[in-house]
Amino acid sequence: MQEETGDMDRPVEPGHFSASEARLDKHIAGLCIVDFPVAVVLPAGGSGERTGLLTPKQFCTFLNRPLISYTIQTFERVPWIQSIVVVVAKESLDLMMDIIHRFHHRKVLVVHGGSTRHRSIFNGVRALSEGEDGTARVKPKVVIIHDAVRPFVEEDFLHKITMAAKEQGAAGAIRPLVSTVIATTLEGYLDHSLERTKYRASEMPQGFIYDVIYQAYQRCSASDFEFGTECLHLALQYCGTNAKLIEGPPTLWKVTYKRDLAAAESIVKETLSQSACVITGGSAQATELANALQRSMGALDMEVDVISDLIGDNAKSLSKEWNFIQVSVNNYWLSEVGEMLSALEVADRALLHPVVIIWVYLNVSNDDSSASEAMGGEPAAMMEIATGAKLGNILLYGIQLHHSKEATLWGRSVERVAQMSCALIRDRSPALTGQLLQA
Ligand SMILES: Nc1ccn([C@@H]2O[C@H](COP(=O)(O)OP(=O)(O)OP(=O)(O)O)[C@@H](O)[C@H]2O)c(=O)n1
Ligand SMILES: O=C(CO)[C@H](O)[C@H](O)COP(=O)(O)O
C-alpha cells in the first residue's frame, strides 16, 4: 500500500529521479552542495510502548502539531533532498495522510511498515526503487535513514552524513556514552564493564549508498529482521561496507519516554522565542516605549525589531519567524490587531507554529479615569478576538500600562512589559490568551 502526496504547490513524484535530474539543487548559499539524488526514509511504524501512552509517540502532539510533522518539516526544508518516504503501521495510514494534508507536506510518500523497525525500514528503502505493483522506479544515489521520532537535525549535519555515505558507502551519527555499559550475569551480578572511552552511542541519521543498504536487507537473516537494531551493522556484515562515523550534536536524541515529548516541546518553544517585532503605529510615545522594550528585552536575550507599520517593505516581517507586539496609544481600539490577524492568515504564518501577538495599550492621558472609561466593556471584545485567533493558531495577549511622568515609575512599567512579553512569548500558554495584564 503506497500513498503519494503530489498535489501541493510543487508536486514531486517521490522515489523518481530523472537522469538529468532537473531538480538537483545546488545549495550554493551555504556550504551544502549536493549534485546527486538523495532520498530519506523515516521509520514511523512503532507503537511507542516505552512512553506508556496510548498514542504512538510519532503522532503525539505539541504546540498543535504531531511530532512526525516536525521531523518531516526538518527534511522538507532541505532543498537537495528530493523525496521522503514515511513508513507507518497500516492502522495509522489515514492519520498520516491527514497530517500530510493539514500541514501541507509536499515531498512525502507513505508506505506500510512491518512488525519490527528493520522490516519497516526495508519497506521504505524498497519503495524508493520499486512501486507496489513491482514497477521499477529510478532509485536515489544515497538514502538517509532517520527515526521519525528524532525531530531535530540540521542541514549541515545531514550534508556531512550524505557526503560521507557517498564516499564510504555508509555513514552514521555517534554520540559519547553518558553512562558506562556493563554486562550482567544471568543471576544479575556484574560480569564485566566496557571501557567507556572506546565506545560510542549509535544515533541517527545514517546514510547509505542505495545499493548497499538494499542489498544488505536482501541478504540479512530472519533473526536480523526480528532482533537487529543497527543498520550500519547490516551494511558491514552483508556488504563489507565499513561506515564512517561522525560525531553529531546532542539534539539528535530520540524521543523514547514521555518526558522526551516535553523536552522536544521546550526546544521548539525556545527556537520560536528568539525574536519579536514591535509595531508602533508611528506615534512618538509608542516609539519611545518600543525603543525601551528593545533594550530591556534584548537584555533578556530576545532580539527586538521596531517598525511603524506592516505596510510596503515592512510587510516582510509577517513572513519571518517573529512574534509581534502591537502598541496602541490612548486608543483602546483593536482594529490594528484585527488587521494583523488578517495579514497573518493571508501569509499562512500560523500553519506550522503558533504565532504570538501581544497587544500593548499605552495610556498617556493625565487622567486615569479616561483610561478606565475607554476600557469599559472592551476586555470582552479582546477575549472574543483572542478566542477566534486561537482557532487559527494565533495566541493573542494584552498588556496595559500608564505613561507615568515620573521616570522611575515609567522605567518600572516598561521593565514589567518587557518581562511579561518575554514570558508570554516563551510560555505560549493557550490558557492566558485574551487576558489584559497590568504592567
Ligand atoms: N515496527 C516498527 C518499530 C519501530 N519503528 C520506528 O523506529 C523508530 C525508532 O524506534 P523506537 O524508538 O524503538 O520506537 P517504538 O518501537 O515505537 O518504541 P518502543 O520500543 O518504546 O515501543 C521509531 O520512529 C519507530 O516508529 C518502525 O518504523 N516500525
Ligand atoms: O539505535 C539506533 C541506531 O542504530 C536506532 O536509532 C534506533 O534508535 C534503535 O531504536 P530502538 O533500539 O530504540 O528500537
PDB file of N, CA, C and O in Angstrom, residues 8-65:
ATOM      1  N   MET A   8       0.435  19.256  -3.740  1.00  0.00           N
ATOM      2  CA  MET A   8       0.673  20.551  -3.115  1.00  0.00           C
ATOM      3  C   MET A   8       1.390  21.476  -4.103  1.00  0.00           C
ATOM      4  O   MET A   8       1.541  21.157  -5.259  1.00  0.00           O
ATOM      5  N   ASP A   9       1.882  22.619  -3.612  1.00  0.00           N
ATOM      6  CA  ASP A   9       2.330  23.642  -4.556  1.00  0.00           C
ATOM      7  C   ASP A   9       3.432  23.203  -5.522  1.00  0.00           C
ATOM      8  O   ASP A   9       3.438  23.603  -6.665  1.00  0.00           O
ATOM      9  N   ARG A  10       4.383  22.369  -5.072  1.00  0.00           N
ATOM     10  CA  ARG A  10       5.417  21.925  -6.020  1.00  0.00           C
ATOM     11  C   ARG A  10       5.406  20.415  -6.027  1.00  0.00           C
ATOM     12  O   ARG A  10       6.107  19.784  -5.256  1.00  0.00           O
ATOM     13  N   PRO A  11       4.597  19.834  -6.904  1.00  0.00           N
ATOM     14  CA  PRO A  11       4.461  18.380  -6.824  1.00  0.00           C
ATOM     15  C   PRO A  11       5.768  17.667  -7.096  1.00  0.00           C
ATOM     16  O   PRO A  11       6.554  18.081  -7.936  1.00  0.00           O
ATOM     17  N   VAL A  12       5.970  16.589  -6.399  1.00  0.00           N
ATOM     18  CA  VAL A  12       7.168  15.782  -6.564  1.00  0.00           C
ATOM     19  C   VAL A  12       6.695  14.361  -6.737  1.00  0.00           C
ATOM     20  O   VAL A  12       5.756  13.950  -6.072  1.00  0.00           O
ATOM     21  N   GLU A  13       7.292  13.649  -7.647  1.00  0.00           N
ATOM     22  CA  GLU A  13       6.947  12.234  -7.701  1.00  0.00           C
ATOM     23  C   GLU A  13       7.959  11.510  -6.834  1.00  0.00           C
ATOM     24  O   GLU A  13       9.109  11.333  -7.229  1.00  0.00           O
ATOM     25  N   PRO A  14       7.570  11.138  -5.633  1.00  0.00           N
ATOM     26  CA  PRO A  14       8.552  10.572  -4.716  1.00  0.00           C
ATOM     27  C   PRO A  14       9.188   9.316  -5.288  1.00  0.00           C
ATOM     28  O   PRO A  14       8.529   8.516  -5.943  1.00  0.00           O
ATOM     29  N   GLY A  15      10.445   9.183  -5.031  1.00  0.00           N
ATOM     30  CA  GLY A  15      11.128   7.969  -5.443  1.00  0.00           C
ATOM     31  C   GLY A  15      11.535   7.984  -6.898  1.00  0.00           C
ATOM     32  O   GLY A  15      12.132   7.042  -7.382  1.00  0.00           O
ATOM     33  N   HIS A  16      11.223   9.051  -7.615  1.00  0.00           N
ATOM     34  CA  HIS A  16      11.560   9.063  -9.025  1.00  0.00           C
ATOM     35  C   HIS A  16      12.614  10.127  -9.286  1.00  0.00           C
ATOM     36  O   HIS A  16      12.446  11.280  -8.964  1.00  0.00           O
ATOM     37  N   PHE A  17      13.704   9.720  -9.898  1.00  0.00           N
ATOM     38  CA  PHE A  17      14.786  10.666 -10.176  1.00  0.00           C
ATOM     39  C   PHE A  17      15.154  10.559 -11.644  1.00  0.00           C
ATOM     40  O   PHE A  17      15.595   9.514 -12.101  1.00  0.00           O
ATOM     41  N   SER A  18      14.938  11.618 -12.403  1.00  0.00           N
ATOM     42  CA  SER A  18      15.255  11.550 -13.829  1.00  0.00           C
ATOM     43  C   SER A  18      16.769  11.608 -13.997  1.00  0.00           C
ATOM     44  O   SER A  18      17.488  12.092 -13.122  1.00  0.00           O
ATOM     45  N   ALA A  19      17.247  11.136 -15.179  1.00  0.00           N
ATOM     46  CA  ALA A  19      18.691  11.073 -15.395  1.00  0.00           C
ATOM     47  C   ALA A  19      19.302  12.465 -15.322  1.00  0.00           C
ATOM     48  O   ALA A  19      20.317  12.700 -14.687  1.00  0.00           O
ATOM     49  N   SER A  20      18.669  13.421 -15.977  1.00  0.00           N
ATOM     50  CA  SER A  20      19.256  14.771 -15.967  1.00  0.00           C
ATOM     51  C   SER A  20      19.068  15.435 -14.614  1.00  0.00           C
ATOM     52  O   SER A  20      19.796  16.329 -14.225  1.00  0.00           O
ATOM     53  N   GLU A  21      18.083  14.957 -13.899  1.00  0.00           N
ATOM     54  CA  GLU A  21      17.789  15.423 -12.536  1.00  0.00           C
ATOM     55  C   GLU A  21      17.716  16.953 -12.464  1.00  0.00           C
ATOM     56  O   GLU A  21      18.561  17.630 -11.883  1.00  0.00           O
ATOM     57  N   ALA A  22      16.649  17.438 -13.093  1.00  0.00           N
ATOM     58  CA  ALA A  22      16.476  18.887 -13.157  1.00  0.00           C
ATOM     59  C   ALA A  22      16.393  19.536 -11.790  1.00  0.00           C
ATOM     60  O   ALA A  22      16.753  20.682 -11.616  1.00  0.00           O
ATOM     61  N   ARG A  23      15.909  18.753 -10.815  1.00  0.00           N
ATOM     62  CA  ARG A  23      15.711  19.378  -9.510  1.00  0.00           C
ATOM     63  C   ARG A  23      16.908  19.226  -8.577  1.00  0.00           C
ATOM     64  O   ARG A  23      16.811  19.431  -7.391  1.00  0.00           O
ATOM     65  N   LEU A  24      18.025  18.804  -9.102  1.00  0.00           N
ATOM     66  CA  LEU A  24      19.187  18.680  -8.215  1.00  0.00           C
ATOM     67  C   LEU A  24      19.626  20.066  -7.797  1.00  0.00           C
ATOM     68  O   LEU A  24      20.239  20.793  -8.547  1.00  0.00           O
ATOM     69  N   ASP A  25      19.246  20.416  -6.602  1.00  0.00           N
ATOM     70  CA  ASP A  25      19.521  21.783  -6.165  1.00  0.00           C
ATOM     71  C   ASP A  25      20.971  21.935  -5.764  1.00  0.00           C
ATOM     72  O   ASP A  25      21.489  21.135  -5.014  1.00  0.00           O
ATOM     73  N   LYS A  26      21.577  22.964  -6.256  1.00  0.00           N
ATOM     74  CA  LYS A  26      22.914  23.295  -5.764  1.00  0.00           C
ATOM     75  C   LYS A  26      22.688  24.399  -4.746  1.00  0.00           C
ATOM     76  O   LYS A  26      22.376  25.526  -5.089  1.00  0.00           O
ATOM     77  N   HIS A  27      22.855  24.039  -3.530  1.00  0.00           N
ATOM     78  CA  HIS A  27      22.512  24.958  -2.459  1.00  0.00           C
ATOM     79  C   HIS A  27      23.719  25.833  -2.193  1.00  0.00           C
ATOM     80  O   HIS A  27      24.441  25.681  -1.225  1.00  0.00           O
ATOM     81  N   ILE A  28      23.914  26.783  -3.126  1.00  0.00           N
ATOM     82  CA  ILE A  28      25.174  27.500  -3.150  1.00  0.00           C
ATOM     83  C   ILE A  28      25.288  28.485  -1.986  1.00  0.00           C
ATOM     84  O   ILE A  28      26.372  28.749  -1.507  1.00  0.00           O
ATOM     85  N   ALA A  29      24.145  28.976  -1.530  1.00  0.00           N
ATOM     86  CA  ALA A  29      24.195  29.992  -0.478  1.00  0.00           C
ATOM     87  C   ALA A  29      25.007  29.513   0.714  1.00  0.00           C
ATOM     88  O   ALA A  29      25.848  30.219   1.251  1.00  0.00           O
ATOM     89  N   GLY A  30      24.796  28.281   1.145  1.00  0.00           N
ATOM     90  CA  GLY A  30      25.549  27.737   2.266  1.00  0.00           C
ATOM     91  C   GLY A  30      26.663  26.861   1.743  1.00  0.00           C
ATOM     92  O   GLY A  30      27.116  27.014   0.612  1.00  0.00           O
ATOM     93  N   LEU A  31      27.091  25.925   2.569  1.00  0.00           N
ATOM     94  CA  LEU A  31      28.160  25.036   2.140  1.00  0.00           C
ATOM     95  C   LEU A  31      27.603  23.788   1.471  1.00  0.00           C
ATOM     96  O   LEU A  31      28.337  22.972   0.959  1.00  0.00           O
ATOM     97  N   CYS A  32      26.270  23.642   1.549  1.00  0.00           N
ATOM     98  CA  CYS A  32      25.671  22.360   1.189  1.00  0.00           C
ATOM     99  C   CYS A  32      25.397  22.257  -0.302  1.00  0.00           C
ATOM    100  O   CYS A  32      24.364  22.703  -0.781  1.00  0.00           O
ATOM    101  N   ILE A  33      26.333  21.691  -1.016  1.00  0.00           N
ATOM    102  CA  ILE A  33      26.115  21.457  -2.446  1.00  0.00           C
ATOM    103  C   ILE A  33      26.049  19.958  -2.648  1.00  0.00           C
ATOM    104  O   ILE A  33      26.973  19.230  -2.308  1.00  0.00           O
ATOM    105  N   VAL A  34      24.934  19.490  -3.165  1.00  0.00           N
ATOM    106  CA  VAL A  34      24.761  18.050  -3.395  1.00  0.00           C
ATOM    107  C   VAL A  34      24.293  17.883  -4.835  1.00  0.00           C
ATOM    108  O   VAL A  34      23.246  18.409  -5.194  1.00  0.00           O
ATOM    109  N   ASP A  35      25.073  17.196  -5.650  1.00  0.00           N
ATOM    110  CA  ASP A  35      24.674  17.107  -7.054  1.00  0.00           C
ATOM    111  C   ASP A  35      24.348  15.677  -7.457  1.00  0.00           C
ATOM    112  O   ASP A  35      24.651  15.236  -8.550  1.00  0.00           O
ATOM    113  N   PHE A  36      23.751  14.948  -6.530  1.00  0.00           N
ATOM    114  CA  PHE A  36      23.262  13.606  -6.855  1.00  0.00           C
ATOM    115  C   PHE A  36      21.950  13.413  -6.102  1.00  0.00           C
ATOM    116  O   PHE A  36      21.689  14.099  -5.096  1.00  0.00           O
ATOM    117  N   PRO A  37      21.104  12.463  -6.527  1.00  0.00           N
ATOM    118  CA  PRO A  37      19.782  12.320  -5.907  1.00  0.00           C
ATOM    119  C   PRO A  37      19.855  11.709  -4.504  1.00  0.00           C
ATOM    120  O   PRO A  37      20.536  10.704  -4.278  1.00  0.00           O
ATOM    121  N   VAL A  38      19.160  12.362  -3.588  1.00  0.00           N
ATOM    122  CA  VAL A  38      19.135  11.912  -2.190  1.00  0.00           C
ATOM    123  C   VAL A  38      17.684  11.759  -1.741  1.00  0.00           C
ATOM    124  O   VAL A  38      16.852  12.638  -1.978  1.00  0.00           O
ATOM    125  N   ALA A  39      17.381  10.640  -1.093  1.00  0.00           N
ATOM    126  CA  ALA A  39      16.045  10.424  -0.534  1.00  0.00           C
ATOM    127  C   ALA A  39      16.178  10.069   0.941  1.00  0.00           C
ATOM    128  O   ALA A  39      17.273   9.743   1.417  1.00  0.00           O
ATOM    129  N   VAL A  40      15.055  10.143   1.635  1.00  0.00           N
ATOM    130  CA  VAL A  40      15.054   9.876   3.082  1.00  0.00           C
ATOM    131  C   VAL A  40      13.998   8.828   3.403  1.00  0.00           C
ATOM    132  O   VAL A  40      12.913   8.841   2.808  1.00  0.00           O
ATOM    133  N   VAL A  41      14.320   7.928   4.323  1.00  0.00           N
ATOM    134  CA  VAL A  41      13.317   7.000   4.857  1.00  0.00           C
ATOM    135  C   VAL A  41      13.145   7.309   6.338  1.00  0.00           C
ATOM    136  O   VAL A  41      14.117   7.335   7.099  1.00  0.00           O
ATOM    137  N   LEU A  42      11.902   7.592   6.726  1.00  0.00           N
ATOM    138  CA  LEU A  42      11.593   7.865   8.127  1.00  0.00           C
ATOM    139  C   LEU A  42      10.743   6.723   8.681  1.00  0.00           C
ATOM    140  O   LEU A  42       9.534   6.665   8.419  1.00  0.00           O
ATOM    141  N   PRO A  43      11.343   5.769   9.422  1.00  0.00           N
ATOM    142  CA  PRO A  43      10.519   4.730  10.020  1.00  0.00           C
ATOM    143  C   PRO A  43       9.636   5.325  11.115  1.00  0.00           C
ATOM    144  O   PRO A  43      10.135   5.965  12.034  1.00  0.00           O
ATOM    145  N   ALA A  44       8.320   5.145  10.976  1.00  0.00           N
ATOM    146  CA  ALA A  44       7.358   5.694  11.938  1.00  0.00           C
ATOM    147  C   ALA A  44       6.263   4.666  12.207  1.00  0.00           C
ATOM    148  O   ALA A  44       5.102   5.007  12.398  1.00  0.00           O
ATOM    149  N   GLY A  45       6.672   3.390  12.184  1.00  0.00           N
ATOM    150  CA  GLY A  45       5.670   2.323  12.313  1.00  0.00           C
ATOM    151  C   GLY A  45       5.635   1.670  13.680  1.00  0.00           C
ATOM    152  O   GLY A  45       5.017   0.615  13.861  1.00  0.00           O
ATOM    153  N   GLY A  46       6.286   2.293  14.674  1.00  0.00           N
ATOM    154  CA  GLY A  46       6.327   1.691  16.014  1.00  0.00           C
ATOM    155  C   GLY A  46       5.120   2.076  16.859  1.00  0.00           C
ATOM    156  O   GLY A  46       4.333   2.955  16.488  1.00  0.00           O
ATOM    157  N   SER A  47       5.022   1.441  18.024  1.00  0.00           N
ATOM    158  CA  SER A  47       3.873   1.713  18.894  1.00  0.00           C
ATOM    159  C   SER A  47       4.256   2.570  20.101  1.00  0.00           C
ATOM    160  O   SER A  47       3.400   3.007  20.858  1.00  0.00           O
ATOM    161  N   GLY A  48       5.541   2.810  20.295  1.00  0.00           N
ATOM    162  CA  GLY A  48       5.984   3.700  21.374  1.00  0.00           C
ATOM    163  C   GLY A  48       5.638   3.196  22.763  1.00  0.00           C
ATOM    164  O   GLY A  48       5.271   3.994  23.634  1.00  0.00           O
ATOM    165  N   GLU A  49       5.836   1.911  22.955  1.00  0.00           N
ATOM    166  CA  GLU A  49       5.479   1.302  24.251  1.00  0.00           C
ATOM    167  C   GLU A  49       6.115   2.014  25.453  1.00  0.00           C
ATOM    168  O   GLU A  49       5.479   2.201  26.486  1.00  0.00           O
ATOM    169  N   ARG A  50       7.371   2.403  25.285  1.00  0.00           N
ATOM    170  CA  ARG A  50       8.098   2.946  26.435  1.00  0.00           C
ATOM    171  C   ARG A  50       7.588   4.305  26.911  1.00  0.00           C
ATOM    172  O   ARG A  50       7.919   4.756  27.992  1.00  0.00           O
ATOM    173  N   THR A  51       6.756   4.975  26.107  1.00  0.00           N
ATOM    174  CA  THR A  51       6.178   6.245  26.591  1.00  0.00           C
ATOM    175  C   THR A  51       5.057   5.973  27.585  1.00  0.00           C
ATOM    176  O   THR A  51       4.692   6.850  28.368  1.00  0.00           O
ATOM    177  N   GLY A  52       4.481   4.765  27.488  1.00  0.00           N
ATOM    178  CA  GLY A  52       3.337   4.457  28.350  1.00  0.00           C
ATOM    179  C   GLY A  52       2.058   5.154  27.887  1.00  0.00           C
ATOM    180  O   GLY A  52       1.052   5.151  28.601  1.00  0.00           O
ATOM    181  N   LEU A  53       2.075   5.750  26.706  1.00  0.00           N
ATOM    182  CA  LEU A  53       0.884   6.457  26.206  1.00  0.00           C
ATOM    183  C   LEU A  53       0.135   5.581  25.212  1.00  0.00           C
ATOM    184  O   LEU A  53       0.722   4.681  24.610  1.00  0.00           O
ATOM    185  N   LEU A  54      -1.138   5.877  25.020  1.00  0.00           N
ATOM    186  CA  LEU A  54      -1.911   5.075  24.059  1.00  0.00           C
ATOM    187  C   LEU A  54      -1.543   5.445  22.621  1.00  0.00           C
ATOM    188  O   LEU A  54      -1.509   4.605  21.732  1.00  0.00           O
ATOM    189  N   THR A  55      -1.279   6.733  22.414  1.00  0.00           N
ATOM    190  CA  THR A  55      -0.935   7.194  21.059  1.00  0.00           C
ATOM    191  C   THR A  55       0.549   6.930  20.795  1.00  0.00           C
ATOM    192  O   THR A  55       1.394   7.295  21.625  1.00  0.00           O
ATOM    193  N   PRO A  56       0.884   6.324  19.644  1.00  0.00           N
ATOM    194  CA  PRO A  56       2.316   6.169  19.318  1.00  0.00           C
ATOM    195  C   PRO A  56       2.999   7.539  19.329  1.00  0.00           C
ATOM    196  O   PRO A  56       2.425   8.522  18.851  1.00  0.00           O
ATOM    197  N   LYS A  57       4.213   7.591  19.881  1.00  0.00           N
ATOM    198  CA  LYS A  57       4.855   8.896  20.133  1.00  0.00           C
ATOM    199  C   LYS A  57       4.965   9.779  18.885  1.00  0.00           C
ATOM    200  O   LYS A  57       4.868  10.999  18.973  1.00  0.00           O
ATOM    201  N   GLN A  58       5.149   9.166  17.701  1.00  0.00           N
ATOM    202  CA  GLN A  58       5.306   9.979  16.489  1.00  0.00           C
ATOM    203  C   GLN A  58       4.042  10.776  16.166  1.00  0.00           C
ATOM    204  O   GLN A  58       4.079  11.744  15.409  1.00  0.00           O
ATOM    205  N   PHE A  59       2.903  10.354  16.745  1.00  0.00           N
ATOM    206  CA  PHE A  59       1.647  11.082  16.499  1.00  0.00           C
ATOM    207  C   PHE A  59       1.235  11.934  17.697  1.00  0.00           C
ATOM    208  O   PHE A  59       0.173  12.547  17.676  1.00  0.00           O
ATOM    209  N   CYS A  60       2.049  11.949  18.740  1.00  0.00           N
ATOM    210  CA  CYS A  60       1.730  12.805  19.892  1.00  0.00           C
ATOM    211  C   CYS A  60       1.943  14.256  19.483  1.00  0.00           C
ATOM    212  O   CYS A  60       2.872  14.589  18.747  1.00  0.00           O
ATOM    213  N   THR A  61       1.046  15.111  19.988  1.00  0.00           N
ATOM    214  CA  THR A  61       1.014  16.493  19.526  1.00  0.00           C
ATOM    215  C   THR A  61       1.564  17.451  20.575  1.00  0.00           C
ATOM    216  O   THR A  61       1.275  17.311  21.750  1.00  0.00           O
ATOM    217  N   PHE A  62       2.382  18.399  20.138  1.00  0.00           N
ATOM    218  CA  PHE A  62       2.697  19.541  20.994  1.00  0.00           C
ATOM    219  C   PHE A  62       2.688  20.800  20.134  1.00  0.00           C
ATOM    220  O   PHE A  62       2.997  20.752  18.943  1.00  0.00           O
ATOM    221  N   LEU A  63       2.271  21.911  20.751  1.00  0.00           N
ATOM    222  CA  LEU A  63       2.052  23.165  20.022  1.00  0.00           C
ATOM    223  C   LEU A  63       1.194  22.919  18.774  1.00  0.00           C
ATOM    224  O   LEU A  63       1.487  23.397  17.678  1.00  0.00           O
ATOM    225  N   ASN A  64       0.177  22.106  18.961  1.00  0.00           N
ATOM    226  CA  ASN A  64      -0.848  21.857  17.925  1.00  0.00           C
ATOM    227  C   ASN A  64      -0.352  21.082  16.700  1.00  0.00           C
ATOM    228  O   ASN A  64      -0.944  21.187  15.629  1.00  0.00           O
ATOM    229  N   ARG A  65       0.755  20.361  16.830  1.00  0.00           N
ATOM    230  CA  ARG A  65       1.273  19.641  15.666  1.00  0.00           C
ATOM    231  C   ARG A  65       1.892  18.328  16.106  1.00  0.00           C
ATOM    232  O   ARG A  65       2.602  18.285  17.121  1.00  0.00           O
TER     233      ARG A  65
END
